[in-house]
Short mmCIF file of the C-alpha atoms (twelve columns), coordinates in Angstrom:
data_MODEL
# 
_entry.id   MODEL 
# 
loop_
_atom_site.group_PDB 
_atom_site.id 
_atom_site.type_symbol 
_atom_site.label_atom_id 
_atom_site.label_alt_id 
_atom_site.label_comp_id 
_atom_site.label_asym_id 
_atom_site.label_seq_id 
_atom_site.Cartn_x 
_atom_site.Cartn_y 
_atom_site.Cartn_z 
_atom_site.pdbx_PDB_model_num 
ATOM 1   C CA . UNK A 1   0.000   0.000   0.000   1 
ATOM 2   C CA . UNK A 2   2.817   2.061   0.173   1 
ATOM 3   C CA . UNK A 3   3.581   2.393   -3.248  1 
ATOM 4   C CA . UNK A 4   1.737   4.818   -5.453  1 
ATOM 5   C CA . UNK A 5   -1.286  3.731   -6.665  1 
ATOM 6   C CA . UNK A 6   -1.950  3.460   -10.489 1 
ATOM 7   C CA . UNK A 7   -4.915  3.477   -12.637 1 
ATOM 8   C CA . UNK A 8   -5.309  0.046   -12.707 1 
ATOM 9   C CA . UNK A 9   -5.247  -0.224  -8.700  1 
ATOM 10  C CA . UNK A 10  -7.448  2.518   -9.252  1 
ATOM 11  C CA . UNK A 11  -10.380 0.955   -11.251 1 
ATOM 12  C CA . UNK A 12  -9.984  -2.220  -8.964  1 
ATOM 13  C CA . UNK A 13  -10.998 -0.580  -6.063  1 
ATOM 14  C CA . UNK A 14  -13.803 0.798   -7.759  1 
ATOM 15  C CA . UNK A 15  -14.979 -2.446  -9.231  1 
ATOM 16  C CA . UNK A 16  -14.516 -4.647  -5.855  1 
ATOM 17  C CA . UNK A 17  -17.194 -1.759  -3.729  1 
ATOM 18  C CA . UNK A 18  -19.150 -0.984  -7.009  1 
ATOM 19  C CA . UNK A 19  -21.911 -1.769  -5.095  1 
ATOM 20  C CA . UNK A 20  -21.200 0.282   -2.118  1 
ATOM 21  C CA . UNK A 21  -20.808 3.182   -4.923  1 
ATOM 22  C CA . UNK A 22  -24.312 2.475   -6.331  1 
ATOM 23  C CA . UNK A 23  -26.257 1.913   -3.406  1 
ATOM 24  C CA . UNK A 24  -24.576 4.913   -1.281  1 
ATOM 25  C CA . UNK A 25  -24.932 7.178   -4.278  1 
ATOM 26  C CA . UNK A 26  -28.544 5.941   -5.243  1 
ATOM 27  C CA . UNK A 27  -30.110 6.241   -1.738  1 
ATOM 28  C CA . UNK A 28  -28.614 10.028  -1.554  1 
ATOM 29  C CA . UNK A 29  -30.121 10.693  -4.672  1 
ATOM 30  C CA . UNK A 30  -33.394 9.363   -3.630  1 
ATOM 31  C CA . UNK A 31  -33.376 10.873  -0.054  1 
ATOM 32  C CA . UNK A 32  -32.856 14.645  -1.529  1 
ATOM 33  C CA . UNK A 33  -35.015 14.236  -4.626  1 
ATOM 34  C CA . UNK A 34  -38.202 13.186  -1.939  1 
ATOM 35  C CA . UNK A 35  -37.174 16.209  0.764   1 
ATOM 36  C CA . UNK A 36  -37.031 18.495  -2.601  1 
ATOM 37  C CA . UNK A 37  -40.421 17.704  -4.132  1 
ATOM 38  C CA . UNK A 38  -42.252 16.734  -1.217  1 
ATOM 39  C CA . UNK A 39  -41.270 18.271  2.523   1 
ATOM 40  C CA . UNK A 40  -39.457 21.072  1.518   1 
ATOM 41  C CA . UNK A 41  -42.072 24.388  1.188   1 
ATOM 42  C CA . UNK A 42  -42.191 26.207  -2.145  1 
ATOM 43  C CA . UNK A 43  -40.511 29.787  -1.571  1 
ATOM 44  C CA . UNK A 44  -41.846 32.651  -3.870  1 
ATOM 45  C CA . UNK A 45  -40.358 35.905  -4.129  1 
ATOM 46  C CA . UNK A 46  -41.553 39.478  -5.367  1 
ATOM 47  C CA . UNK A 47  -39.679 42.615  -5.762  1 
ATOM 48  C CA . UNK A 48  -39.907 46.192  -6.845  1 
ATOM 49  C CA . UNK A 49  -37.348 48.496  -7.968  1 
ATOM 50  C CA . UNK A 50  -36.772 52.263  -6.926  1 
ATOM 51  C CA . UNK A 51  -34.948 54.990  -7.707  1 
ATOM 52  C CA . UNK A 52  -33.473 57.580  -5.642  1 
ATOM 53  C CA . UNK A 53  -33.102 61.261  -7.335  1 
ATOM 54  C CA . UNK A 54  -34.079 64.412  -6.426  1 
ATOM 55  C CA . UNK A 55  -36.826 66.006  -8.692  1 
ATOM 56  C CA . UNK A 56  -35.489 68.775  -11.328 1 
ATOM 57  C CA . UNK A 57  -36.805 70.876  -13.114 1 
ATOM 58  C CA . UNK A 58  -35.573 70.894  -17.284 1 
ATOM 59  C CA . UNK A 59  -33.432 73.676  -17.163 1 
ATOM 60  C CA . UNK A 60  -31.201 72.226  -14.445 1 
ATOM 61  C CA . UNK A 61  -28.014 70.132  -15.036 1 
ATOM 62  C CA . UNK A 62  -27.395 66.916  -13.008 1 
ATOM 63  C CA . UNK A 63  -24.648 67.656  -10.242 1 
ATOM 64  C CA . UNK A 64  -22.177 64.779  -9.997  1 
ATOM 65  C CA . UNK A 65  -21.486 65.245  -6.349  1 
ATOM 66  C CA . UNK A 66  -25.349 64.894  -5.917  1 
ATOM 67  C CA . UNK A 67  -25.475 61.425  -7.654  1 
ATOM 68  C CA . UNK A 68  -23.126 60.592  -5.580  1 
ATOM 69  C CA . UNK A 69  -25.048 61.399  -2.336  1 
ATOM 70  C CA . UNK A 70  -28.059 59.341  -3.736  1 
ATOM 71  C CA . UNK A 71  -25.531 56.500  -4.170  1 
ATOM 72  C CA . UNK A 72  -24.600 56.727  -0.696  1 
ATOM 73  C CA . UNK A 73  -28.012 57.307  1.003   1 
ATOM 74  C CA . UNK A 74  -29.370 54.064  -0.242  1 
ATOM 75  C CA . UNK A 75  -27.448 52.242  2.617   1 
ATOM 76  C CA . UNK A 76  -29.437 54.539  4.974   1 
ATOM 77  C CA . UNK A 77  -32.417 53.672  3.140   1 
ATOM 78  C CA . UNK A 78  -31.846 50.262  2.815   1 
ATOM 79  C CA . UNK A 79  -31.514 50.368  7.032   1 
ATOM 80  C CA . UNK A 80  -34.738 52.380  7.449   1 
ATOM 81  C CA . UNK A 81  -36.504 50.321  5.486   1 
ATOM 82  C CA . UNK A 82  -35.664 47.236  7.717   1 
ATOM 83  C CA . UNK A 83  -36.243 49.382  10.497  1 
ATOM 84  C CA . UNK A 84  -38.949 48.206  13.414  1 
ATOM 85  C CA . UNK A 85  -40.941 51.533  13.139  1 
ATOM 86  C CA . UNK A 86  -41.692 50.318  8.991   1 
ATOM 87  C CA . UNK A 87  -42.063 46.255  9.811   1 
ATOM 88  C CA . UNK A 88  -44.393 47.438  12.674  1 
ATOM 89  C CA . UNK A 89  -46.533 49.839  10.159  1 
ATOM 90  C CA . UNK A 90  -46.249 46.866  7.204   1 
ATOM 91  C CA . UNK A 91  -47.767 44.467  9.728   1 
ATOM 92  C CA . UNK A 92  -50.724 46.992  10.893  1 
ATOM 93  C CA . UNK A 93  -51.612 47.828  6.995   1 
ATOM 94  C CA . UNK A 94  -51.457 43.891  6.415   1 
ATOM 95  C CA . UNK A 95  -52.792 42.555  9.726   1 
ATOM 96  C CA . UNK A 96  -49.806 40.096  9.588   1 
ATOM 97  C CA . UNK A 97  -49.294 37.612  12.634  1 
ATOM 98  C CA . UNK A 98  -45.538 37.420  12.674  1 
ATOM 99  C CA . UNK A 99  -42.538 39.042  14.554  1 
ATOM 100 C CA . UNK A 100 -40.782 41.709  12.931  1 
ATOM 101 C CA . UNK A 101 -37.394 39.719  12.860  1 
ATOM 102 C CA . UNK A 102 -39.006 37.354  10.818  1 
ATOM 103 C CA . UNK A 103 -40.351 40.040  8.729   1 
ATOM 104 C CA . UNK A 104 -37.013 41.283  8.774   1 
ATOM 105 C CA . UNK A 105 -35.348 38.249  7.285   1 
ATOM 106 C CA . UNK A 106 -37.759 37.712  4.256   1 
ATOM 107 C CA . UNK A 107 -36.958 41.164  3.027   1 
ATOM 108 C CA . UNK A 108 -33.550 41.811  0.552   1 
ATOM 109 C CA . UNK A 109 -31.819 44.923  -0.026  1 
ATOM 110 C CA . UNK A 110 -30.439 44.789  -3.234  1 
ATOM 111 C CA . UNK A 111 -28.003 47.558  -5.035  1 
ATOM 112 C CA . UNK A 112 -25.637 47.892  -7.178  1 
ATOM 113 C CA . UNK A 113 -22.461 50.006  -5.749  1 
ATOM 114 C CA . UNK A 114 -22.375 52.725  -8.967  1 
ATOM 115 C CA . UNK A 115 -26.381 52.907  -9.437  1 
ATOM 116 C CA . UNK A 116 -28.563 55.386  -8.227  1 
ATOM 117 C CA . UNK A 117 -31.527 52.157  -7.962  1 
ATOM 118 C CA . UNK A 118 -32.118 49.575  -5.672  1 
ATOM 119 C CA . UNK A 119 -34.174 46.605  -5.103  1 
ATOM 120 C CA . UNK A 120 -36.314 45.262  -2.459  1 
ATOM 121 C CA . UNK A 121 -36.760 41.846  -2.285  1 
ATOM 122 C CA . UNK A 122 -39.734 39.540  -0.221  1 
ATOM 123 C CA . UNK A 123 -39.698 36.191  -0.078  1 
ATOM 124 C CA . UNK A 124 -42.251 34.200  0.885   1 
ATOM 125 C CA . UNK A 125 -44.482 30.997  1.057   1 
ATOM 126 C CA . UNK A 126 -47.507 32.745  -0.638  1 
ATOM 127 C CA . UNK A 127 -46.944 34.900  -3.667  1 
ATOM 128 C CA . UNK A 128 -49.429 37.181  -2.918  1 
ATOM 129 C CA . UNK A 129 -48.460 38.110  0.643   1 
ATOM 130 C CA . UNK A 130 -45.017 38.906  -0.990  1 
ATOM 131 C CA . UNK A 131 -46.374 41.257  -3.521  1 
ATOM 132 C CA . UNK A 132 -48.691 42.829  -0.798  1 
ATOM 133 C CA . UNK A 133 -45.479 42.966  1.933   1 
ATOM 134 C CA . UNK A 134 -43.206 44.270  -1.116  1 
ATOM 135 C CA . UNK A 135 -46.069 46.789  -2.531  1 
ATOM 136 C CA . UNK A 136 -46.612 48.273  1.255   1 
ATOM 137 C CA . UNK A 137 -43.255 48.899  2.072   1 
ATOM 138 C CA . UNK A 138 -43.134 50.587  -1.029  1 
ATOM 139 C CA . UNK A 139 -45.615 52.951  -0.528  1 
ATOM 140 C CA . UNK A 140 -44.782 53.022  3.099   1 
ATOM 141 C CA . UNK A 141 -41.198 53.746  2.975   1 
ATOM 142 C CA . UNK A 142 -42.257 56.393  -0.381  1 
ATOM 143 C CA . UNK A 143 -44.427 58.391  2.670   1 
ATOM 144 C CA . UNK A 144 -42.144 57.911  5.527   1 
ATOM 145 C CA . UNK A 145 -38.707 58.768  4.029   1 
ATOM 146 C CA . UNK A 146 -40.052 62.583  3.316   1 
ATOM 147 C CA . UNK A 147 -40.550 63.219  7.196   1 
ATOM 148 C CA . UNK A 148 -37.824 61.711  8.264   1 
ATOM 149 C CA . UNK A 149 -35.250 62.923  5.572   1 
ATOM 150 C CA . UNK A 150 -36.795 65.944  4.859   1 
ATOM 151 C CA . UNK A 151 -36.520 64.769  1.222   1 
ATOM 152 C CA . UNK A 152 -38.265 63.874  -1.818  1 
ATOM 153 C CA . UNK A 153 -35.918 61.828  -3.747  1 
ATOM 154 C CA . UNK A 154 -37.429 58.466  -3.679  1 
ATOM 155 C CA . UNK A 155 -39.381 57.282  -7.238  1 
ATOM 156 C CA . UNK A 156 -40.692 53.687  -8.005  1 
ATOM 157 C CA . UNK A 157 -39.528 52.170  -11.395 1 
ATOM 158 C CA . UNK A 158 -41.394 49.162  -10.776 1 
ATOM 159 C CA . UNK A 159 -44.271 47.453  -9.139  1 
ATOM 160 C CA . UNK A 160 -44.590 43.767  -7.276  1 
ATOM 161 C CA . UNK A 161 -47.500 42.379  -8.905  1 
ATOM 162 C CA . UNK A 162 -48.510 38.524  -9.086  1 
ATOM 163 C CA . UNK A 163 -47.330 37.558  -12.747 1 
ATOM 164 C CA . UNK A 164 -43.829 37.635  -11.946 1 
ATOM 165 C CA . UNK A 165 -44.161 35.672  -9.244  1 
ATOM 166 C CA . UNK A 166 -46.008 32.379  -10.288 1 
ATOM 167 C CA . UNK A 167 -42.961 29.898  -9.908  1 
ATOM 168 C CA . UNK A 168 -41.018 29.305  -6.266  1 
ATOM 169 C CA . UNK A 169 -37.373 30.453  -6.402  1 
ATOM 170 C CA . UNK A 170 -36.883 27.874  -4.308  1 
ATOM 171 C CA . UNK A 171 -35.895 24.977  -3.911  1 
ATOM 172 C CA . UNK A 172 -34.833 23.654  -7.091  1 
ATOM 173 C CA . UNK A 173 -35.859 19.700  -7.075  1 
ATOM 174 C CA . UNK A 174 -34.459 18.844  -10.017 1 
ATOM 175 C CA . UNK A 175 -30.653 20.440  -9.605  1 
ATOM 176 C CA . UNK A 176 -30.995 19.409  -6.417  1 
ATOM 177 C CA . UNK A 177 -31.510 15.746  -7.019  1 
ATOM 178 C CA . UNK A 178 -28.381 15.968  -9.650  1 
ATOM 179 C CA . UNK A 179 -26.446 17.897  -7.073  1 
ATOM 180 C CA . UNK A 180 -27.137 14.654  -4.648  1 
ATOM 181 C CA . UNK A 181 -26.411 12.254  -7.495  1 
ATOM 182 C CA . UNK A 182 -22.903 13.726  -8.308  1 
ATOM 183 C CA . UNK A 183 -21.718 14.375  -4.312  1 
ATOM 184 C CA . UNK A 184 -22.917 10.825  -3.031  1 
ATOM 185 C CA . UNK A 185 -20.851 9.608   -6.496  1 
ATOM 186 C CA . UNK A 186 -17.850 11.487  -4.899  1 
ATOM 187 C CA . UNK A 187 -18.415 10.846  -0.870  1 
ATOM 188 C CA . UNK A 188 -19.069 6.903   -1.788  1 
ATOM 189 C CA . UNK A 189 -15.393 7.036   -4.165  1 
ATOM 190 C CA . UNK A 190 -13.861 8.800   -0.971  1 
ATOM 191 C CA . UNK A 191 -14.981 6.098   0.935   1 
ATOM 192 C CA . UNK A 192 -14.115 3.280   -0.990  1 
ATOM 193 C CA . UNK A 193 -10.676 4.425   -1.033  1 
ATOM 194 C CA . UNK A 194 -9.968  4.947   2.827   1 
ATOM 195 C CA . UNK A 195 -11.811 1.824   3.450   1 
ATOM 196 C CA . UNK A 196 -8.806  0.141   1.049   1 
ATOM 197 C CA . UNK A 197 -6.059  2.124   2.103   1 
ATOM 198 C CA . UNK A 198 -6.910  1.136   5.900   1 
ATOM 199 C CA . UNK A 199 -7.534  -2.347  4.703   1 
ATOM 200 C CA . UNK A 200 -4.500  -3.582  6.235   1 
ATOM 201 C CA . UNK A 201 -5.118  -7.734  5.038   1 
ATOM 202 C CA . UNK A 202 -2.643  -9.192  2.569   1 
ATOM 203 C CA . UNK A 203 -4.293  -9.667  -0.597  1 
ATOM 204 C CA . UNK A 204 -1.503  -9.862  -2.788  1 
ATOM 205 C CA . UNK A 205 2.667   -11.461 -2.767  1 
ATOM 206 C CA . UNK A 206 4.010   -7.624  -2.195  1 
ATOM 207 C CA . UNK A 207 1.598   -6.798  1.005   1 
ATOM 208 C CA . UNK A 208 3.709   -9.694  2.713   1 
ATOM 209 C CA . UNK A 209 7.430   -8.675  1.831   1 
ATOM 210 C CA . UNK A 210 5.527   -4.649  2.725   1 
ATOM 211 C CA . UNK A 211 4.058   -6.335  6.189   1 
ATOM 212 C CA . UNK A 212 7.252   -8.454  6.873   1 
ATOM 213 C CA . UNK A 213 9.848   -6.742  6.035   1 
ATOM 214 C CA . UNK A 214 11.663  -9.545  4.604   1 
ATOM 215 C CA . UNK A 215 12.581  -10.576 0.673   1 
ATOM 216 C CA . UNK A 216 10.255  -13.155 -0.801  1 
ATOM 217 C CA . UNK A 217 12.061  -16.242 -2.236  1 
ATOM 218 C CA . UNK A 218 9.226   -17.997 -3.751  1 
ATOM 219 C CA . UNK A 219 4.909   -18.852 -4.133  1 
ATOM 220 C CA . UNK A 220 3.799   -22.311 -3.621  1 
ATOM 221 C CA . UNK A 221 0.425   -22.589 -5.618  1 
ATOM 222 C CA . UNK A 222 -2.502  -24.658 -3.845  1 
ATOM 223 C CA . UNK A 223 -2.614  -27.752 -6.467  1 
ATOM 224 C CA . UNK A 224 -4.206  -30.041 -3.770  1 
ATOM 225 C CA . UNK A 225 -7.176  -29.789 -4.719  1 
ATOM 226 C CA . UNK A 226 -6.828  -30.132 -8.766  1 
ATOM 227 C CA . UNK A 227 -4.525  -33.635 -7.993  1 
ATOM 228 C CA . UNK A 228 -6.966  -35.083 -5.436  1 
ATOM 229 C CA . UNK A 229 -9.796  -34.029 -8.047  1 
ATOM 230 C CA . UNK A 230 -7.855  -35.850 -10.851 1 
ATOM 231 C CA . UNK A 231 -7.210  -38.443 -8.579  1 
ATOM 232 C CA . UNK A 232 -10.799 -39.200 -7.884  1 
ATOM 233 C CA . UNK A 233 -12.030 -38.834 -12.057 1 
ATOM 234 C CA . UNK A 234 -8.852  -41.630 -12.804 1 
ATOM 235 C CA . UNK A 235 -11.072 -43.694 -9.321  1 
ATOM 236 C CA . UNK A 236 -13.891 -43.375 -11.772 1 
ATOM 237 C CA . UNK A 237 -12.800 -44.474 -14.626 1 
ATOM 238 C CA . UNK A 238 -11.060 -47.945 -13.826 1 
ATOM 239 C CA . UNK A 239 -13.948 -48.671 -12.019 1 
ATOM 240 C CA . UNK A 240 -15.712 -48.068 -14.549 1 
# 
C-alpha cells in the first residue's frame, strides 16, 4: 500500500465496492429528490425596484457630487426600510401575525455600488403576501422617508405584482436531485478508497514482503485440490 497507486489499482478498487458506490450514491439521490419535491415548502419571491433622485426641473443640469449622495443614502435607506418603526406599520396595513425579525429576514436589499436604484426583495411561502409585503413597504417607505429625511428623492420604477411571481425560487428539485447524485458519487469514491487504504489484510505477494519486512524467495500454488480431483475422475474411470 505504500507504493503509489496506479490506474489500474485505481479501477480495482472501484470495481470490488461498485456496489457500495451504487447503493450509497442511489439512496442520496433518492433521499434529496423526496425532501425536494415533497417536505421542503415552495418559496416565492416578489420585488420592486426604486430609484433615488431628487426632482429637477428641465433647465437644471445633473450635479455629480449629488449622484453621488443618492448612491450613498441608499445604505441609509436600505436600514430604514428594515427598520422596526416600517415592519411594525407593514404588519398593521397587512394585519400580519408574525414578529418583525421574521419580517425582517424575508426582506432583501439589493443595489448595485455605482447605481442610483435599488431593489427590495420579499420572499415568501404565498406569492401574494409577498407582492402585498413588497407593494406596502413601497408605498410606506415612499411616505415615511419625506418626514424623516426631509426629502423627496425616492421614485418607483417598478411594481410587485402577481405575474412575476407564479414559480417558487426555491428549492430547485431537479438540480438538487443531480447535485445529490454527483456528491454521493464522490463521498461513496472517498470512501471506498480509505476503506482500502486502511484495509490492512494481505491480498496480494508484495503486502507480505511490505508487512514483513523480509525478501520473498518464492509462491507455492494450492494444487491439492486439482490432484486429489484428478485423482478421484482416474477412481472413476477404472472402475468403470
Amino acid at each position: 500500500m505504500a507504493e503509489a497507486l496506479n490506474i489500474k489499482d485505481l479501477f480495482q478498487m472501484i470495481k470490488k465496492r461498485i456496489v457500495l458506490i451504487i447503493i450509497f450514491t442511489t439512496l442520496l439521490t433518492a433521499m434529496t429528490g423526496i425532501v425536494s419535491f415533497f417536505i421542503l415548502s415552495p418559496v416565492y419571491q416578489a420585488s420592486t425596484q426604486i430609484l433615488v433622485n431628487q426632482s429637477k426641473e428641465k433647465s437644471e443640469l445633473y450635479n455629480v457630487g449629488e449622484i453621488q449622495t443618492n448612491i450613498q443614502l441608499i445604505e441609509t435607506y436600505s436600514e430604514i426600510i428594515k427598520s422596526p418603526m416600517m415592519l411594525e406599520k407593514v404588519k398593521e396595513r397587512l394585519n400580519l401575525d408574525i414578529s418583525n425579525s421574521a419580517l425582517s429576514e424575508q426582506i432583501k436589499i439589493v443595489s448595485n455600488g455605482n447605481s442610483q436604484i435599488f431593489t427590495i426583495k420579499v420572499e415568501g411561502a404565498d406569492p401574494k403576501i409577498a407582492v402585498s409585503v413588497a407593494s406596502a413597504i413601497t408605498d410606506i417607505f415612499q411616505d415615511e422617508i419625506k418626514t424623516l429625511m426631509n426629502v423627496d428623492n425616492v421614485n418607483v420604477l417598478s411594481k410587485a405584482n402577481i405575474g412575476d411571481n407564479s414559480s417558487p425560487i426555491k428549492p430547485n428539485p431537479i438540480m438538487n436531485t443531480i447535485v445529490a447524485c454527483f456528491a454521493g458519487l464522490i463521498i461513496s469514491l472517498i470512501l471506498t478508497f480509505m476503506i482500502e487504504f486502511f484495509d490492512k489484510t494481505i491480498k496480494v505477494e508484495s503486502d507480505i514482503e511490505e508487512h514483513l519486512k523480509i525478501p520473498m524467495l518464492g509462491i507455492v500454488n494450492l494444487i491439492e485440490n486439482k490432484k486429489k480431483r484428478k485423482l478421484k475422475i482416474c477412481n472413476q474411470n477404472l472402475k468403470r
